[in-house]
Amino acid sequence: MTTSEYTLTERLNRIPVLTKRHKIWGAIIAGLLVFEMADLNAFAYVAPTLRAQWGLSVDVVALISASAFLGMSLGAVVGGILADRFGRKRLLVWGTVFYSVLSILSATSTGPMQLAAYRFFIGAGLYAVTVAALAYVAEMFPRNHRGKVQSLLLAVALLGIPLMSWLSRWVVPMGDNGWRWVFVAGGSGLIVALVASRLLPESVRWIEQHPGVAVDARSADIVDAIERQSVRITGAELPAPVTAQAVPAGTARDLVRSGYLKRAVVMSLTLAFATSAFYGYNSWMPILLTEHGFSTGSSLTYTSILAVAACPGALLAFLFIERVERRTAIMVIYLLTAVLLVVFGTTDSNVVFAVSGVAISLLLYCNTAVIYTYIPEIFPTQLRALGTGIPSSVGRLATVVCMFAIGAILGQLGFTSVFVFLAAASGLAAVTIGVFGERTKGRTLEDISAINGVSTRTVRRRLAGRRADPACPERDMNSNAAPRPVLRK
């Protein structure tokens, strides 16, 4: 077979290196995610000031925090459906425009209920963008590099947290309205959205699943360019494409059938526990420290130091993410995090307090990079965004409950009990993914998407046997699958 007789997806699967085009796309996505991360954490840095200005109780702070996570839960599902239906690029661009405009409007808030409403819709837009970005990276970057790419993108994106933290440290004390500029800054993603609309192509895998929705010729040109750049970088011809197993077009109902049900349930439970630990620690830290005796200024300074650990934490994943099975890495990191959370909440030593706090931040963000790589790998193209969105939605719903639970635990049982609670959540996430998670290391997306124990390699072997048998006509082993499209130059 000539190269033109293979699908674009099969040709993408053989790309061994990151090309110039990959780097441009990665830079654009990282730019989008920088402002997403900044906006996501904006309220945490102004919460102590608003609590004093508006006379907010801990429960009202929890309500405003929870509203954003409730919005993320909605955005994860709706965004997943829209990204699977209309494309990854459209959700990346218009989702960013949506939450950026609302962030700017948040600066006009005059009370907690108005701000909570804005934070709800901002959360929806934020996580619609996240789901689309995760699907895009999984589909458009080489399989032996997508973990490293995801960790690097997250590391760059996480720069938005210390940037927002230090911006808050600067503008909030400037006056009664200083906090409003924090939300205005969160709307700067509009600039990157404009760049993305012009330079970011649609996912080739998504286009092959939706013929007629986009121009196939442009997708073929993109793959041709990537192949030429790969040859120049490696100095050798690319290996021949390998025929991938045909995966039937999916619907939402496919998530509750066969192997996809288990994957959705396992990841939903994992993220329910994991995001509770992650956001319980990060979103509540300024309030927890002030309740523990820190001044507002000292609390913001300490959380700014913790925020600096975010970027190195994601880069930490870069060192091992392509060498270690992802589910194993996630399990081990969450177990270590659980131990450190207990240490952080019980120690009387300032040194141990500071070191364990920074270590927790490093591990939480390191694991975020691994999970961001892992989830979109385990669902097929037609269900990738929705399959990523549903567990994420469950995780955010659990975080809503967690916001109120932490408020109640802090009020009734105190500082230490909050961290025992967070440690238990982290430990349960570790056990769930470690025991029931799917293996993904080094496999193509189509191979991982295979269910019922039938792998791509098995199908190819069976097809080869049938071709060798003249009494048996050549046909697709998956009789329910639509014929594989052939794109010719």
Short mmCIF file of C-alpha atoms in Angstrom, two decimals:
data_model
loop_
_atom_site.label_atom_id
_atom_site.label_comp_id
_atom_site.label_asym_id
_atom_site.label_seq_id
_atom_site.Cartn_x
_atom_site.Cartn_y
_atom_site.Cartn_z
CA MET A 1 0.00 0.00 0.00
CA THR A 2 1.18 3.56 -0.71
CA THR A 3 1.06 6.25 1.94
CA SER A 4 -1.97 7.86 0.32
CA GLU A 5 -3.98 4.67 0.85
CA TYR A 6 -3.83 5.03 4.62
CA THR A 7 -6.03 7.29 6.71
CA LEU A 8 -4.58 10.50 8.09
CA THR A 9 -4.90 9.06 11.59
CA GLU A 10 -2.75 6.05 10.65
CA ARG A 11 -0.16 8.38 9.17
CA LEU A 12 -0.18 10.55 12.32
CA ASN A 13 0.42 7.47 14.47
CA ARG A 14 3.85 6.93 12.91
CA ILE A 15 5.19 10.46 13.56
CA PRO A 16 8.14 9.96 15.97
CA VAL A 17 9.14 13.55 16.82
CA LEU A 18 7.77 16.96 17.65
CA THR A 19 7.86 19.21 14.60
CA LYS A 20 7.77 22.99 14.24
CA ARG A 21 4.01 22.85 13.76
CA HIS A 22 3.55 20.88 16.96
CA LYS A 23 5.55 23.51 18.84
CA ILE A 24 3.43 26.35 17.45
CA TRP A 25 0.22 24.58 18.42
CA GLY A 26 1.62 23.82 21.86
CA ALA A 27 2.57 27.46 22.42
CA ILE A 28 -0.95 28.61 21.51
CA ILE A 29 -2.63 26.06 23.79
CA ALA A 30 -0.24 26.93 26.62
CA GLY A 31 -1.14 30.60 26.18
CA LEU A 32 -4.84 29.79 26.45
CA LEU A 33 -4.25 27.69 29.55
CA VAL A 34 -2.11 30.34 31.29
CA PHE A 35 -5.09 32.67 31.50
CA GLU A 36 -7.40 29.79 32.35
CA MET A 37 -5.28 28.84 35.36
CA ALA A 38 -4.97 32.46 36.42
CA ASP A 39 -8.72 33.00 36.29
CA LEU A 40 -9.46 29.70 37.99
CA ASN A 41 -7.46 30.74 41.06
CA ALA A 42 -8.41 34.43 41.10
CA PHE A 43 -11.06 34.22 43.80
CA ALA A 44 -8.81 32.36 46.24
CA TYR A 45 -6.44 35.35 46.33
CA VAL A 46 -9.12 37.98 46.87
CA ALA A 47 -11.25 35.94 49.28
CA PRO A 48 -9.61 37.21 52.53
CA THR A 49 -10.05 40.85 51.40
CA LEU A 50 -13.68 40.35 50.29
CA ARG A 51 -14.42 38.55 53.52
CA ALA A 52 -13.32 41.63 55.44
CA GLN A 53 -14.95 44.20 53.10
CA TRP A 54 -18.28 42.45 52.67
CA GLY A 55 -18.38 40.81 56.11
CA LEU A 56 -18.55 37.31 54.61
CA SER A 57 -18.83 34.20 56.75
CA VAL A 58 -16.80 31.08 56.02
CA ASP A 59 -19.95 29.49 54.61
CA VAL A 60 -20.44 32.31 52.09
CA VAL A 61 -16.81 32.02 50.99
CA ALA A 62 -17.46 28.30 50.51
CA LEU A 63 -20.56 29.11 48.46
CA ILE A 64 -18.66 31.40 46.08
CA SER A 65 -15.85 28.86 45.72
CA ALA A 66 -18.34 26.05 45.19
CA SER A 67 -20.23 27.99 42.51
CA ALA A 68 -17.17 27.95 40.26
CA PHE A 69 -16.75 24.20 40.70
CA LEU A 70 -20.44 23.63 40.07
CA GLY A 71 -20.00 25.58 36.84
CA MET A 72 -16.97 23.44 35.95
CA SER A 73 -19.08 20.34 36.44
CA LEU A 74 -21.62 21.64 33.93
CA GLY A 75 -18.92 22.89 31.57
CA ALA A 76 -17.09 19.56 31.58
CA VAL A 77 -20.14 17.68 30.27
CA VAL A 78 -21.57 20.36 27.98
CA GLY A 79 -18.11 21.25 26.73
CA GLY A 80 -17.39 17.58 26.06
CA ILE A 81 -20.58 17.20 24.04
CA LEU A 82 -19.91 20.40 22.08
CA ALA A 83 -16.25 19.53 21.43
CA ASP A 84 -17.23 16.09 20.09
CA ARG A 85 -19.97 17.63 17.97
CA PHE A 86 -18.44 20.90 16.71
CA GLY A 87 -14.71 20.38 17.08
CA ARG A 88 -11.85 20.92 19.52
CA LYS A 89 -10.70 24.24 18.07
CA ARG A 90 -14.10 25.93 18.27
CA LEU A 91 -14.44 25.08 21.95
CA LEU A 92 -10.92 26.25 22.69
CA VAL A 93 -11.55 29.63 21.07
CA TRP A 94 -15.15 30.38 22.02
CA GLY A 95 -14.85 28.88 25.50
CA THR A 96 -11.95 31.23 26.20
CA VAL A 97 -13.91 34.22 24.89
CA PHE A 98 -16.88 33.24 27.06
CA TYR A 99 -15.07 32.99 30.39
CA SER A 100 -12.77 35.97 29.69
CA VAL A 101 -15.71 38.33 29.15
CA LEU A 102 -17.39 37.05 32.31
CA SER A 103 -14.19 37.48 34.29
CA ILE A 104 -14.07 41.14 33.32
CA LEU A 105 -17.72 41.48 34.32
CA SER A 106 -16.87 39.92 37.71
CA ALA A 107 -14.90 43.07 38.50
CA THR A 108 -18.23 44.96 38.65
CA SER A 109 -19.66 42.71 41.37
CA THR A 110 -21.30 44.51 44.29
CA GLY A 111 -22.15 41.52 46.48
CA PRO A 112 -21.44 37.83 47.08
CA MET A 113 -24.46 36.45 45.19
CA GLN A 114 -23.62 38.42 42.05
CA LEU A 115 -20.00 37.27 42.24
CA ALA A 116 -21.10 33.67 42.83
CA ALA A 117 -23.25 33.79 39.68
CA TYR A 118 -20.35 35.10 37.61
CA ARG A 119 -18.00 32.47 39.04
CA PHE A 120 -20.48 29.73 38.10
CA PHE A 121 -20.47 30.66 34.40
CA ILE A 122 -16.74 31.34 34.42
CA GLY A 123 -16.21 27.83 35.79
CA ALA A 124 -18.36 26.39 32.98
CA GLY A 125 -16.31 28.16 30.32
CA LEU A 126 -13.01 27.28 31.96
CA TYR A 127 -13.60 23.58 32.02
CA ALA A 128 -15.11 23.42 28.55
CA VAL A 129 -11.74 24.81 27.37
CA THR A 130 -9.82 22.29 29.51
CA VAL A 131 -11.71 19.31 28.08
CA ALA A 132 -11.17 20.52 24.51
CA ALA A 133 -7.47 21.14 25.16
CA LEU A 134 -6.89 17.67 26.62
CA ALA A 135 -8.60 16.02 23.66
CA TYR A 136 -6.64 18.17 21.20
CA VAL A 137 -3.23 17.33 22.66
CA ALA A 138 -4.05 13.61 22.78
CA GLU A 139 -5.12 13.60 19.13
CA MET A 140 -2.56 15.88 17.47
CA PHE A 141 0.77 15.11 19.18
CA PRO A 142 3.00 12.00 18.75
CA ARG A 143 2.08 9.17 21.09
CA ASN A 144 5.59 8.84 22.54
CA HIS A 145 5.65 12.54 23.35
CA ARG A 146 2.09 13.40 24.37
CA GLY A 147 2.82 12.81 28.07
CA LYS A 148 5.83 15.12 27.99
CA VAL A 149 3.91 17.66 25.94
CA GLN A 150 1.03 17.59 28.40
CA SER A 151 3.35 18.08 31.38
CA LEU A 152 5.21 20.90 29.63
CA LEU A 153 1.98 22.64 28.62
CA LEU A 154 0.67 22.34 32.15
CA ALA A 155 3.93 23.70 33.55
CA VAL A 156 3.69 26.76 31.33
CA ALA A 157 -0.03 27.12 32.04
CA LEU A 158 0.60 26.95 35.78
CA LEU A 159 2.69 30.08 35.50
CA GLY A 160 -0.71 31.75 35.53
CA ILE A 161 -1.09 30.83 39.22
CA PRO A 162 2.01 32.58 40.62
CA LEU A 163 1.44 35.44 38.18
CA MET A 164 -2.08 35.89 39.52
CA SER A 165 -0.85 35.35 43.08
CA TRP A 166 1.83 38.03 42.86
CA LEU A 167 -0.49 40.37 40.94
CA SER A 168 -2.97 39.98 43.81
CA ARG A 169 -0.22 40.62 46.34
CA TRP A 170 0.50 43.88 44.51
CA VAL A 171 -2.94 45.27 43.56
CA VAL A 172 -5.20 44.07 46.39
CA PRO A 173 -3.56 46.23 49.10
CA MET A 174 -3.72 49.32 46.85
CA GLY A 175 -7.24 50.24 47.94
CA ASP A 176 -10.78 49.04 48.52
CA ASN A 177 -11.23 48.31 44.81
CA GLY A 178 -7.80 46.76 44.23
CA TRP A 179 -9.29 43.27 44.13
CA ARG A 180 -11.35 44.17 41.05
CA TRP A 181 -8.20 44.38 38.91
CA VAL A 182 -7.49 40.74 39.67
CA PHE A 183 -10.64 39.75 37.74
CA VAL A 184 -9.91 42.21 34.92
CA ALA A 185 -6.51 40.56 34.47
CA GLY A 186 -8.28 37.20 34.24
CA GLY A 187 -10.03 38.39 31.08
CA SER A 188 -6.80 38.84 29.13
CA GLY A 189 -7.28 35.44 27.50
CA LEU A 190 -9.24 37.23 24.79
CA ILE A 191 -5.94 38.12 23.13
CA VAL A 192 -4.75 34.51 22.87
CA ALA A 193 -8.19 33.38 21.70
CA LEU A 194 -7.83 35.68 18.69
CA VAL A 195 -4.42 34.18 17.87
CA ALA A 196 -5.80 30.63 18.23
CA SER A 197 -8.67 31.35 15.88
CA ARG A 198 -6.17 32.16 13.12
CA LEU A 199 -3.25 29.77 13.70
CA LEU A 200 -4.63 26.65 15.36
CA PRO A 201 -5.96 23.95 12.97
CA GLU A 202 -8.78 21.60 13.83
CA SER A 203 -7.90 18.13 15.10
CA VAL A 204 -7.21 15.82 12.14
CA ARG A 205 -8.64 12.83 13.99
CA TRP A 206 -11.85 14.73 14.70
CA ILE A 207 -12.15 15.81 11.06
CA GLU A 208 -11.78 12.22 9.82
CA GLN A 209 -14.69 11.28 12.07
CA HIS A 210 -16.77 14.17 10.67
CA PRO A 211 -16.33 14.23 6.86
CA GLY A 212 -17.99 17.26 5.36
CA VAL A 213 -17.80 19.31 8.57
CA ALA A 214 -14.36 20.66 7.67
CA VAL A 215 -12.18 20.74 4.57
CA ASP A 216 -10.32 17.43 4.37
CA ALA A 217 -7.76 18.83 1.93
CA ARG A 218 -6.37 21.16 4.59
CA SER A 219 -6.00 18.26 7.03
CA ALA A 220 -4.10 16.28 4.41
CA ASP A 221 -1.80 19.25 3.84
CA ILE A 222 -1.13 19.47 7.59
CA VAL A 223 -0.20 15.79 7.80
CA ASP A 224 1.98 16.09 4.69
CA ALA A 225 3.85 18.99 6.26
CA ILE A 226 4.34 17.15 9.55
CA GLU A 227 5.70 14.12 7.70
CA ARG A 228 8.18 16.24 5.73
CA GLN A 229 9.36 18.03 8.86
CA SER A 230 9.76 14.70 10.67
CA VAL A 231 11.97 13.36 7.87
CA ARG A 232 14.14 16.48 8.02
CA ILE A 233 14.49 16.25 11.81
CA THR A 234 15.27 12.53 11.96
CA GLY A 235 17.23 12.31 8.72
CA ALA A 236 15.49 9.04 7.90
CA GLU A 237 12.35 7.88 6.15
CA LEU A 238 9.29 7.39 8.33
CA PRO A 239 8.19 3.83 9.11
CA ALA A 240 5.27 2.52 7.08
CA PRO A 241 1.85 3.36 8.56
CA VAL A 242 0.11 0.56 10.42
CA THR A 243 -3.55 -0.15 9.75
CA ALA A 244 -5.50 0.79 12.87
CA GLN A 245 -8.50 -1.07 14.19
CA ALA A 246 -11.74 0.49 13.00
CA VAL A 247 -13.58 1.95 16.00
CA PRO A 248 -17.31 2.38 15.36
CA ALA A 249 -18.71 5.90 15.52
CA GLY A 250 -19.68 6.49 19.12
CA THR A 251 -22.62 8.04 20.88
CA ALA A 252 -23.09 9.02 24.50
CA ARG A 253 -24.78 5.66 25.09
CA ASP A 254 -21.50 3.91 24.28
CA LEU A 255 -20.09 5.22 27.55
CA VAL A 256 -22.46 2.93 29.45
CA ARG A 257 -21.74 -0.10 27.28
CA SER A 258 -18.90 -2.60 27.38
CA GLY A 259 -15.45 -1.48 28.51
CA TYR A 260 -16.22 2.24 28.44
CA LEU A 261 -18.56 1.99 31.43
CA LYS A 262 -15.77 0.71 33.64
CA ARG A 263 -13.37 3.39 32.43
CA ALA A 264 -15.89 6.17 33.03
CA VAL A 265 -16.75 4.90 36.52
CA VAL A 266 -13.13 4.36 37.57
CA MET A 267 -12.07 7.81 36.43
CA SER A 268 -15.17 9.44 37.94
CA LEU A 269 -14.39 7.96 41.34
CA THR A 270 -10.70 8.78 41.03
CA LEU A 271 -11.36 12.40 40.15
CA ALA A 272 -14.05 12.74 42.82
CA PHE A 273 -11.41 11.99 45.46
CA ALA A 274 -8.45 13.60 43.69
CA THR A 275 -10.01 16.97 42.87
CA SER A 276 -11.40 17.22 46.40
CA ALA A 277 -7.86 16.89 47.75
CA PHE A 278 -6.39 19.20 45.10
CA TYR A 279 -8.84 22.08 45.36
CA GLY A 280 -9.48 21.59 49.04
CA TYR A 281 -5.78 22.25 49.57
CA ASN A 282 -5.26 25.03 47.03
CA SER A 283 -8.53 26.96 47.18
CA TRP A 284 -8.85 26.95 50.95
CA MET A 285 -5.21 27.58 51.82
CA PRO A 286 -5.45 31.39 52.30
CA ILE A 287 -8.48 31.03 54.59
CA LEU A 288 -7.03 28.03 56.43
CA LEU A 289 -3.84 29.95 57.19
CA THR A 290 -5.67 33.04 58.46
CA GLU A 291 -7.81 30.82 60.69
CA HIS A 292 -4.59 29.16 61.91
CA GLY A 293 -3.22 32.51 63.07
CA PHE A 294 -1.53 33.99 59.99
CA SER A 295 -2.19 37.63 59.08
CA THR A 296 -3.81 38.32 55.70
CA GLY A 297 -0.49 39.57 54.31
CA SER A 298 1.44 36.56 55.65
CA SER A 299 -1.22 34.20 54.29
CA LEU A 300 -0.94 35.69 50.79
CA THR A 301 2.85 35.58 50.95
CA TYR A 302 2.88 31.92 51.99
CA THR A 303 0.34 30.92 49.32
CA SER A 304 2.40 32.83 46.75
CA ILE A 305 5.39 30.68 47.71
CA LEU A 306 3.29 27.53 47.35
CA ALA A 307 2.06 28.75 43.97
CA VAL A 308 5.63 28.98 42.71
CA ALA A 309 5.88 25.18 43.20
CA ALA A 310 3.14 24.62 40.61
CA CYS A 311 5.31 24.97 37.52
CA PRO A 312 8.21 22.80 38.82
CA GLY A 313 5.62 20.24 39.91
CA ALA A 314 4.31 19.82 36.38
CA LEU A 315 7.86 19.69 35.02
CA LEU A 316 8.63 16.91 37.51
CA ALA A 317 6.25 14.69 35.52
CA PHE A 318 8.32 15.43 32.41
CA LEU A 319 11.13 13.28 33.86
CA PHE A 320 9.19 10.02 34.06
CA ILE A 321 5.81 10.30 32.33
CA GLU A 322 6.85 8.36 29.19
CA ARG A 323 8.79 5.70 31.13
CA VAL A 324 6.34 4.68 33.85
CA GLU A 325 2.85 3.29 33.43
CA ARG A 326 0.56 6.25 34.04
CA ARG A 327 -1.90 4.58 36.41
CA THR A 328 0.99 3.40 38.61
CA ALA A 329 2.52 6.86 38.72
CA ILE A 330 -0.81 8.41 39.70
CA MET A 331 -1.29 5.89 42.50
CA VAL A 332 2.18 6.34 44.01
CA ILE A 333 2.03 10.14 43.89
CA TYR A 334 -1.36 10.29 45.60
CA LEU A 335 -0.19 7.94 48.35
CA LEU A 336 2.83 10.19 49.01
CA THR A 337 0.54 13.23 48.98
CA ALA A 338 -1.75 11.65 51.58
CA VAL A 339 1.19 11.11 53.95
CA LEU A 340 2.44 14.67 53.51
CA LEU A 341 -1.03 16.15 54.08
CA VAL A 342 -1.14 14.49 57.49
CA VAL A 343 2.34 15.78 58.27
CA PHE A 344 1.42 19.32 57.18
CA GLY A 345 -1.70 19.38 59.33
CA THR A 346 -0.10 17.99 62.49
CA THR A 347 3.45 19.36 62.67
CA ASP A 348 4.55 22.06 65.13
CA SER A 349 7.81 22.70 63.28
CA ASN A 350 7.89 25.75 61.01
CA VAL A 351 10.51 24.08 58.82
CA VAL A 352 8.52 20.86 58.41
CA PHE A 353 5.37 22.93 57.84
CA ALA A 354 7.01 24.88 55.01
CA VAL A 355 8.81 21.93 53.39
CA SER A 356 5.79 19.61 53.48
CA GLY A 357 3.53 22.36 52.11
CA VAL A 358 5.79 22.95 49.13
CA ALA A 359 6.19 19.18 48.57
CA ILE A 360 2.40 18.73 48.53
CA SER A 361 2.08 21.44 45.89
CA LEU A 362 4.81 19.82 43.80
CA LEU A 363 3.15 16.40 43.92
CA LEU A 364 -0.39 17.64 43.28
CA TYR A 365 0.62 19.53 40.17
CA CYS A 366 2.88 16.69 39.03
CA ASN A 367 -0.06 14.32 39.19
CA THR A 368 -2.29 16.79 37.37
CA ALA A 369 0.05 16.52 34.37
CA VAL A 370 -0.14 12.72 34.44
CA ILE A 371 -3.93 12.65 34.81
CA TYR A 372 -4.39 15.24 32.04
CA THR A 373 -2.43 12.89 29.76
CA TYR A 374 -4.14 9.73 30.96
CA ILE A 375 -7.87 10.49 30.78
CA PRO A 376 -8.25 11.41 27.08
CA GLU A 377 -6.15 8.39 26.12
CA ILE A 378 -8.71 5.86 27.33
CA PHE A 379 -11.68 6.99 25.20
CA PRO A 380 -12.16 6.83 21.39
CA THR A 381 -12.14 9.96 19.21
CA GLN A 382 -15.92 10.20 18.89
CA LEU A 383 -16.26 10.10 22.70
CA ARG A 384 -12.94 11.57 23.80
CA ALA A 385 -14.11 15.00 24.91
CA LEU A 386 -17.29 13.67 26.53
CA GLY A 387 -15.40 10.75 28.07
CA THR A 388 -12.94 13.24 29.53
CA GLY A 389 -15.70 15.59 30.56
CA ILE A 390 -17.95 13.23 32.51
CA PRO A 391 -15.31 12.12 35.08
CA SER A 392 -14.16 15.72 35.32
CA SER A 393 -17.75 16.78 35.94
CA VAL A 394 -18.13 14.24 38.72
CA GLY A 395 -14.85 15.45 40.18
CA ARG A 396 -16.08 19.04 40.25
CA LEU A 397 -19.40 18.04 41.82
CA ALA A 398 -17.44 16.23 44.52
CA THR A 399 -15.38 19.38 44.98
CA VAL A 400 -18.57 21.39 45.56
CA VAL A 401 -19.44 19.02 48.40
CA CYS A 402 -15.83 19.23 49.59
CA MET A 403 -15.95 23.04 49.78
CA PHE A 404 -18.81 22.89 52.27
CA ALA A 405 -17.35 19.88 54.08
CA ILE A 406 -14.08 21.73 54.69
CA GLY A 407 -15.96 24.76 55.98
CA ALA A 408 -17.88 22.55 58.42
CA ILE A 409 -14.78 20.59 59.48
CA LEU A 410 -12.79 23.79 60.00
CA GLY A 411 -15.56 25.33 62.09
CA GLN A 412 -16.30 22.25 64.19
CA LEU A 413 -13.05 20.27 64.40
CA GLY A 414 -10.27 22.68 63.47
CA PHE A 415 -7.25 23.03 61.19
CA THR A 416 -5.70 19.58 61.66
CA SER A 417 -8.91 17.70 60.90
CA VAL A 418 -9.17 19.42 57.51
CA PHE A 419 -5.86 17.92 56.44
CA VAL A 420 -6.73 14.45 57.72
CA PHE A 421 -9.87 14.69 55.57
CA LEU A 422 -7.84 15.76 52.51
CA ALA A 423 -5.33 12.95 53.12
CA ALA A 424 -8.14 10.39 53.15
CA ALA A 425 -9.43 11.72 49.82
CA SER A 426 -5.95 11.51 48.28
CA GLY A 427 -5.49 7.93 49.53
CA LEU A 428 -8.82 6.80 48.09
CA ALA A 429 -7.90 8.30 44.70
CA ALA A 430 -4.66 6.30 44.77
CA VAL A 431 -6.38 3.00 45.54
CA THR A 432 -9.09 3.47 42.91
CA ILE A 433 -6.77 4.23 39.99
CA GLY A 434 -4.10 1.76 41.07
CA VAL A 435 -6.45 -1.21 41.27
CA PHE A 436 -8.91 -0.51 38.45
CA GLY A 437 -7.10 1.84 36.01
CA GLU A 438 -6.41 1.09 32.34
CA ARG A 439 -2.90 0.53 30.95
CA THR A 440 -1.93 3.15 28.34
CA LYS A 441 1.87 3.51 28.21
CA GLY A 442 3.29 3.52 24.65
CA ARG A 443 0.01 2.48 22.98
CA THR A 444 -1.76 4.23 20.11
CA LEU A 445 -5.06 5.92 20.89
CA GLU A 446 -6.86 3.43 18.64
CA ASP A 447 -5.31 0.48 20.48
CA ILE A 448 -6.27 1.89 23.87
CA SER A 449 -9.78 2.56 22.57
CA ALA A 450 -10.23 -1.14 21.73
CA ILE A 451 -12.61 -2.87 24.13
CA ASN A 452 -13.73 -6.41 24.86
CA GLY A 453 -10.10 -7.48 24.88
CA VAL A 454 -9.63 -7.15 21.10
CA SER A 455 -6.46 -5.17 20.37
CA THR A 456 -5.32 -3.58 17.15
CA ARG A 457 -2.49 -6.10 16.89
CA THR A 458 -4.92 -9.01 17.21
CA VAL A 459 -7.17 -7.62 14.49
CA ARG A 460 -4.22 -7.09 12.14
CA ARG A 461 -3.05 -10.66 12.77
CA ARG A 462 -6.50 -12.05 12.00
CA LEU A 463 -6.80 -9.93 8.86
CA ALA A 464 -3.40 -11.13 7.67
CA GLY A 465 -4.53 -14.73 8.15
CA ARG A 466 -7.67 -14.14 6.15
CA ARG A 467 -5.76 -12.53 3.29
CA ALA A 468 -3.49 -15.57 3.17
CA ASP A 469 -6.52 -17.88 2.95
CA PRO A 470 -7.98 -17.70 -0.60
CA ALA A 471 -11.13 -19.42 0.61
CA CYS A 472 -11.87 -16.55 2.96
CA PRO A 473 -12.51 -13.12 1.43
CA GLU A 474 -10.81 -10.13 2.93
CA ARG A 475 -13.10 -8.09 5.13
CA ASP A 476 -13.08 -6.01 8.27
CA MET A 477 -13.14 -8.15 11.43
CA ASN A 478 -15.48 -5.66 13.03
CA SER A 479 -18.62 -6.28 11.02
CA ASN A 480 -20.47 -3.50 12.83
CA ALA A 481 -17.89 -0.84 12.00
CA ALA A 482 -18.30 1.59 9.16
CA PRO A 483 -15.86 1.09 6.28
CA ARG A 484 -12.53 2.75 6.89
CA PRO A 485 -12.26 5.86 4.71
CA VAL A 486 -9.30 6.08 2.35
CA LEU A 487 -7.91 9.52 1.63
CA ARG A 488 -5.98 9.79 -1.62
CA LYS A 489 -3.84 12.64 -2.73
#
